[in-house]
Amino acid sequence: MSAGSAAHAIPPFKERLREALESESLPVALGRSLPQLSERRNAAFSARDFEGSQADLGGRRQAALDRMPELIEEFTAAAEAVGTVVHGPTDAAGAVATALQVLHDHEVQMVVKSKSMATEEIQLNAALEDDGIEVVETDLGEFLVQVAGERPSHIVAPALHIVRERAAELISRATGEDLPPDPDVLVGAAARHLRSRFIEAGAGITGANALVAATGTVMLVCNEGNTRLASALPPVHIVIAGIDKLVPTLADATTMLESLPRSATGQPISTYVSFISGPSRSADIELSLSMGVHGPRHVHIVLLDNGREAIRTNPRMRSALQCVRCGACSNVCPVYQQVGGHAMGHIYTGPIGLLVTPYHHGLEHVEGPQSLCASCGACASVCPAGIPIHDLIQDVREWAVAEGHSSNTMKKRALGALADERLLERGARLASKAPWLQALGRRLPGSPLKRLPLPNVQRRPFRDRIGELTTTRSKIATRVAYFPGCLTDWLSPETGEAAVAVLEALGFAVEPVPFSSCCGLPAINAGYKDEATQMMRQTVKAIEQLEVDAVVSTSTSCAGAMLHDYARLSEDDSAWAERARVAAAKVRDFTSFVAEQGIPDEMLARASGVVTIHDACQSKHGLGLGPETRELLTDAGYTVVEAPPSGECCGFGGSFSFDHPEVARRMRARKLEAFATTGAEVVCVDNPGCLMHLKEGPAVAGAGRPVHLAELLRAVVD
Ligand code: SF4
Ligand code: SF4
């Protein structure tokens, strides 16, 4: 086992990403598991009040974090009262040293382990092996990873990246048998191979799913049964668990069980749930208490801090400790689905890994992986603990940029240009007049433009067409301003014209204001807070000058930025926070604004054709849109057919598609293939970024033409 137990020398991010993208087996492995996990999770919550259980679990987790120092004391006293020895809280080195000391004290030569991310976090296996202690991983996924000499790629399913054919090779190697790639056969062979080790081991090492302060109890959850054997058969049981696992009462621990198995594997309850309160004991002979009967005589619990207190005392990041390690965020992450956890993470992988890695292992280890987040928000939408994961990833990104870990001179200049209205206009007009410059740039040897998705800038942007629009100047009608956003302005001005026509038809007096600056979303997404703040202030000032009741945007990304991100950007400056709040109060996304009015009776069902829908991330996860789009299209006369998963990211993600064009291309291909299965002639999109990205994709036979919702609705008002 030594190969697998050596300290994981983690290759640089770029190498990991390249390996992931070049691997032939990884897409197969991810494709065989992740969709199933998400489907099972969705089914498990389909008849339940997910938001209610999320609020309950999140509230309990938050309350426990508030009382953490007190809970540490309470837990220590209660656990020691039942004969457990409690160590710490301590850091990674302290936890390793404590575990080694306990093993030396009991002259342990071999340990059996159950799956534990806390022991991965502190690289325990390597330290034990260096000390001459044999380590046997008994969770089947961890066993595979150990035999392969790799590291877990998923916090719940460590061997998710390993296809069954490779699993057969690995288990054959470990057992000396020639095994077929049949999961039942492989599981049986591995279980037979491991069975005797539980008996022979001098100690069992586990993590914990919860530590109950009131009773000093460890809660352990598993399906294979190995956690029970590892915690019950050896004479010594060592638990290594983060202080974030502390909960006040058994009721808090069982509340976790309502959501954890459902979110992780779609099970209503895991096969084995153990509550362990101290060493095994008996008083059957004259009530004389003897310790260590069938179970361990010695139980040690090592409380691990290792950056957790720093997270807890950071008000913005604190909720990251509410995590119950279910892995659902990874399962739905569209980027994780393409590259897996070795690229998207460090030791902790997936979306939650991007949050905790800087605190457990250092900011430098998250520089590359955090750039893989496309800011789609899917992770937060399934988190049973209610963690605003994508918002917190933004914080990590800003931190990485501020510390110089993720700064990029080219990107900084480009964002600076977006913040400069005149520079933006000059650059866009030049690009529109010289498409040959782009073509030439792409052909130059080694040109980075070859890989970048460069848009076709329009010679007549929306701002040049405003004078030609027929707009009502009535003082009686409700006045609204139309905010096109940079992409509509420069790339798809026809969307802006359609939006103005629809709003006019609904009876609004539209001020087609020439907003000339960017709302700041690209800088927000890229973590460049100074540039983002500058653009936010320009936009707020522009809105303040308008005498309108609403500012309507056909970009759900711009609307989302103004509605949600401006508050975060301005929270350190109370005057700007108030100005941003007042400005944002006027902002509306086109979809819900038009849906609220409804299509006038005389215009109903004027359109025809089959349409499928791409729910943009900002529309679905940011603004909660979805039913409105379907209702509007149906009322307009279109036949709507679904292309599941309609809300999955298309790969645009602001600067994401420029930073990781190959990953973005694969995400788009997946969407286009889904559209093609519907037979729809048109794909309705209500976000100009997605529209641009989908239009730029290579033709996929049968995939409909992407069109903005405003243009589809124009068909009924013209
Ligand atoms: S926001 Fe989207 S891309 Fe980013 S980590 Fe979450 S699910 Fe993944
Ligand atoms: S962040 Fe939420 S979804 Fe992700 S592993 Fe933790 S609890 Fe599960």
PDB file of C-alpha atoms and ligand atoms in Angstrom, residues 57 155-156 260 263 320 322-330 351-352 355 379-380 382-387 389, ligand 2:
ATOM      1  CA  LEU A  57     -30.275  22.797   8.847  1.00  0.00           C
ATOM      2  CA  ILE A 155     -15.552  14.440  -1.133  1.00  0.00           C
ATOM      3  CA  VAL A 156     -18.181  11.682  -0.980  1.00  0.00           C
ATOM      4  CA  LEU A 260     -27.160  14.594   4.197  1.00  0.00           C
ATOM      5  CA  SER A 263     -28.203  15.259  -0.926  1.00  0.00           C
ATOM      6  CA  ALA A 320     -18.733  27.848   4.613  1.00  0.00           C
ATOM      7  CA  GLN A 322     -22.117  25.007   7.676  1.00  0.00           C
ATOM      8  CA  CYS A 323     -21.097  22.369   5.120  1.00  0.00           C
ATOM      9  CA  VAL A 324     -22.147  18.787   5.900  1.00  0.00           C
ATOM     10  CA  ARG A 325     -19.902  17.333   3.167  1.00  0.00           C
ATOM     11  CA  CYS A 326     -22.654  15.904   0.984  1.00  0.00           C
ATOM     12  CA  GLY A 327     -20.925  16.590  -2.350  1.00  0.00           C
ATOM     13  CA  ALA A 328     -24.137  17.762  -4.056  1.00  0.00           C
ATOM     14  CA  CYS A 329     -22.453  21.004  -5.121  1.00  0.00           C
ATOM     15  CA  SER A 330     -19.853  19.052  -7.091  1.00  0.00           C
ATOM     16  CA  PRO A 351     -17.161  24.114  -5.199  1.00  0.00           C
ATOM     17  CA  ILE A 352     -16.781  23.682  -1.425  1.00  0.00           C
ATOM     18  CA  LEU A 355     -13.894  27.934  -0.307  1.00  0.00           C
ATOM     19  CA  CYS A 379     -23.974  24.753  -6.470  1.00  0.00           C
ATOM     20  CA  ALA A 380     -25.789  27.064  -4.077  1.00  0.00           C
ATOM     21  CA  VAL A 382     -28.699  22.428  -4.128  1.00  0.00           C
ATOM     22  CA  CYS A 383     -26.727  23.072  -0.950  1.00  0.00           C
ATOM     23  CA  PRO A 384     -28.754  21.581   1.921  1.00  0.00           C
ATOM     24  CA  ALA A 385     -26.991  23.847   4.403  1.00  0.00           C
ATOM     25  CA  GLY A 386     -27.905  27.037   2.531  1.00  0.00           C
ATOM     26  CA  ILE A 387     -24.336  28.172   1.847  1.00  0.00           C
ATOM     27  CA  ILE A 389     -21.275  29.039  -2.377  1.00  0.00           C
TER      28      ILE A 389
HETATM   29  S1  SF4 B   2     -21.224  23.095   0.358  1.00  0.00           S
HETATM   30 FE1  SF4 B   2     -23.339  22.404   0.591  1.00  0.00          FE
HETATM   31  S2  SF4 B   2     -23.693  21.124  -1.233  1.00  0.00           S
HETATM   32 FE2  SF4 B   2     -21.471  21.359  -1.042  1.00  0.00          FE
HETATM   33  S3  SF4 B   2     -20.775  19.595   0.133  1.00  0.00           S
HETATM   34 FE3  SF4 B   2     -21.169  21.247   1.598  1.00  0.00          FE
HETATM   35  S4  SF4 B   2     -23.276  20.948   2.287  1.00  0.00           S
HETATM   36 FE4  SF4 B   2     -23.015  19.742   0.414  1.00  0.00          FE
END
